[in-house]
Amino acid sequence: MPNSNTTIKHTMKNTKKDLGLGREHKDITCAVRLPQTMYQQLCDVAKKENSSISDVIRSSLVTRIEQFAEKEMDRQLKAAKLEAELRKLQAG
């Protein structure tokens, strides 16, 4: 039976892949200007999570992208419902 550390590492690795955090063949490097206080908070989070600053940033970006995608799907669903209701009213 694997020890808990092995299980946690395996779970974290699978979670990263699910979130789009798995390494692709070619990464893009970009520079982002941050206020010193934000950078320090980012460093603190990375240290407490035993992670890298890049991993924390990527994870945050994935969360933000997922939130945007969900809002966009909701907007499209609402528009489709309104369009269907309009057609129904025009037909009736």
Coordinates of C-alpha atoms in Angstrom, one line a residue:
M1 CA 0.0 0.0 0.0
P2 CA 1.5 3.4 -1.0
N3 CA 2.2 5.8 1.8
S4 CA 0.2 9.0 2.2
N5 CA 2.9 11.2 0.6
T6 CA 3.0 9.1 -2.5
T7 CA -0.8 9.2 -2.8
I8 CA -0.9 13.0 -2.2
K9 CA 1.8 13.6 -4.9
H10 CA 0.0 11.3 -7.3
T11 CA -3.3 13.1 -6.7
M12 CA -1.7 16.5 -7.0
K13 CA -0.1 15.5 -10.3
N14 CA -3.5 14.3 -11.7
T15 CA -5.2 17.5 -10.4
K16 CA -2.6 19.7 -12.2
K17 CA -3.2 17.8 -15.5
D18 CA -7.0 18.2 -15.0
L19 CA -6.6 22.0 -14.5
G20 CA -4.4 22.4 -17.6
L21 CA -1.3 22.8 -15.4
G22 CA 0.5 19.8 -16.9
R23 CA 3.6 20.7 -18.8
E24 CA 3.3 21.0 -22.6
H25 CA 6.2 20.6 -24.9
K26 CA 6.9 24.3 -25.1
D27 CA 6.1 26.9 -22.5
I28 CA 5.7 30.5 -23.1
T29 CA 7.6 32.9 -20.9
C30 CA 6.1 36.3 -20.1
A31 CA 6.8 39.1 -17.8
V32 CA 4.2 40.6 -15.5
R33 CA 4.7 43.7 -13.5
L34 CA 3.5 43.3 -9.9
P35 CA 3.5 45.6 -6.9
Q36 CA 6.1 44.6 -4.3
T37 CA 3.4 43.7 -1.8
M38 CA 1.5 41.4 -4.3
Y39 CA 4.8 39.7 -5.2
Q40 CA 5.6 39.1 -1.5
Q41 CA 2.1 37.6 -1.0
L42 CA 2.6 35.4 -4.0
C43 CA 6.0 34.2 -2.6
D44 CA 4.3 33.5 0.8
V45 CA 1.6 31.4 -0.8
A46 CA 4.1 29.5 -2.9
K47 CA 6.2 28.7 0.1
K48 CA 3.2 27.6 2.2
E49 CA 2.0 25.4 -0.5
N50 CA 5.5 24.0 -1.1
S51 CA 5.1 25.1 -4.7
S52 CA 6.7 27.5 -7.2
I53 CA 5.5 31.0 -7.9
S54 CA 4.9 29.9 -11.5
D55 CA 2.6 27.1 -10.3
V56 CA 0.6 29.5 -8.1
I57 CA 0.2 31.9 -11.0
R58 CA -0.8 29.2 -13.5
S59 CA -3.3 27.8 -11.0
S60 CA -4.8 31.2 -10.5
L61 CA -5.0 31.8 -14.2
V62 CA -6.8 28.4 -14.7
T63 CA -9.3 29.4 -12.1
R64 CA -9.9 32.8 -13.7
I65 CA -10.3 31.2 -17.2
E66 CA -12.7 28.7 -15.9
Q67 CA -14.8 31.4 -14.2
F68 CA -14.8 33.4 -17.5
A69 CA -15.9 30.3 -19.5
E70 CA -18.7 29.6 -17.1
K71 CA -20.0 33.1 -17.3
E72 CA -19.7 33.0 -21.1
M73 CA -21.7 29.7 -21.2
D74 CA -24.4 31.2 -18.9
R75 CA -24.6 34.3 -21.2
Q76 CA -25.0 32.2 -24.3
L77 CA -27.6 30.0 -22.6
K78 CA -29.6 33.0 -21.5
A79 CA -29.4 34.4 -25.1
A80 CA -30.5 31.1 -26.6
K81 CA -33.5 30.9 -24.1
L82 CA -34.5 34.5 -25.0
E83 CA -34.2 33.7 -28.7
A84 CA -36.4 30.6 -28.3
E85 CA -39.0 32.5 -26.3
L86 CA -39.0 35.2 -28.9
R87 CA -39.6 32.7 -31.7
K88 CA -42.3 31.1 -29.7
L89 CA -44.1 34.4 -29.2
Q90 CA -43.7 35.3 -32.9
A91 CA -45.1 31.9 -33.9
G92 CA -48.1 32.1 -31.6

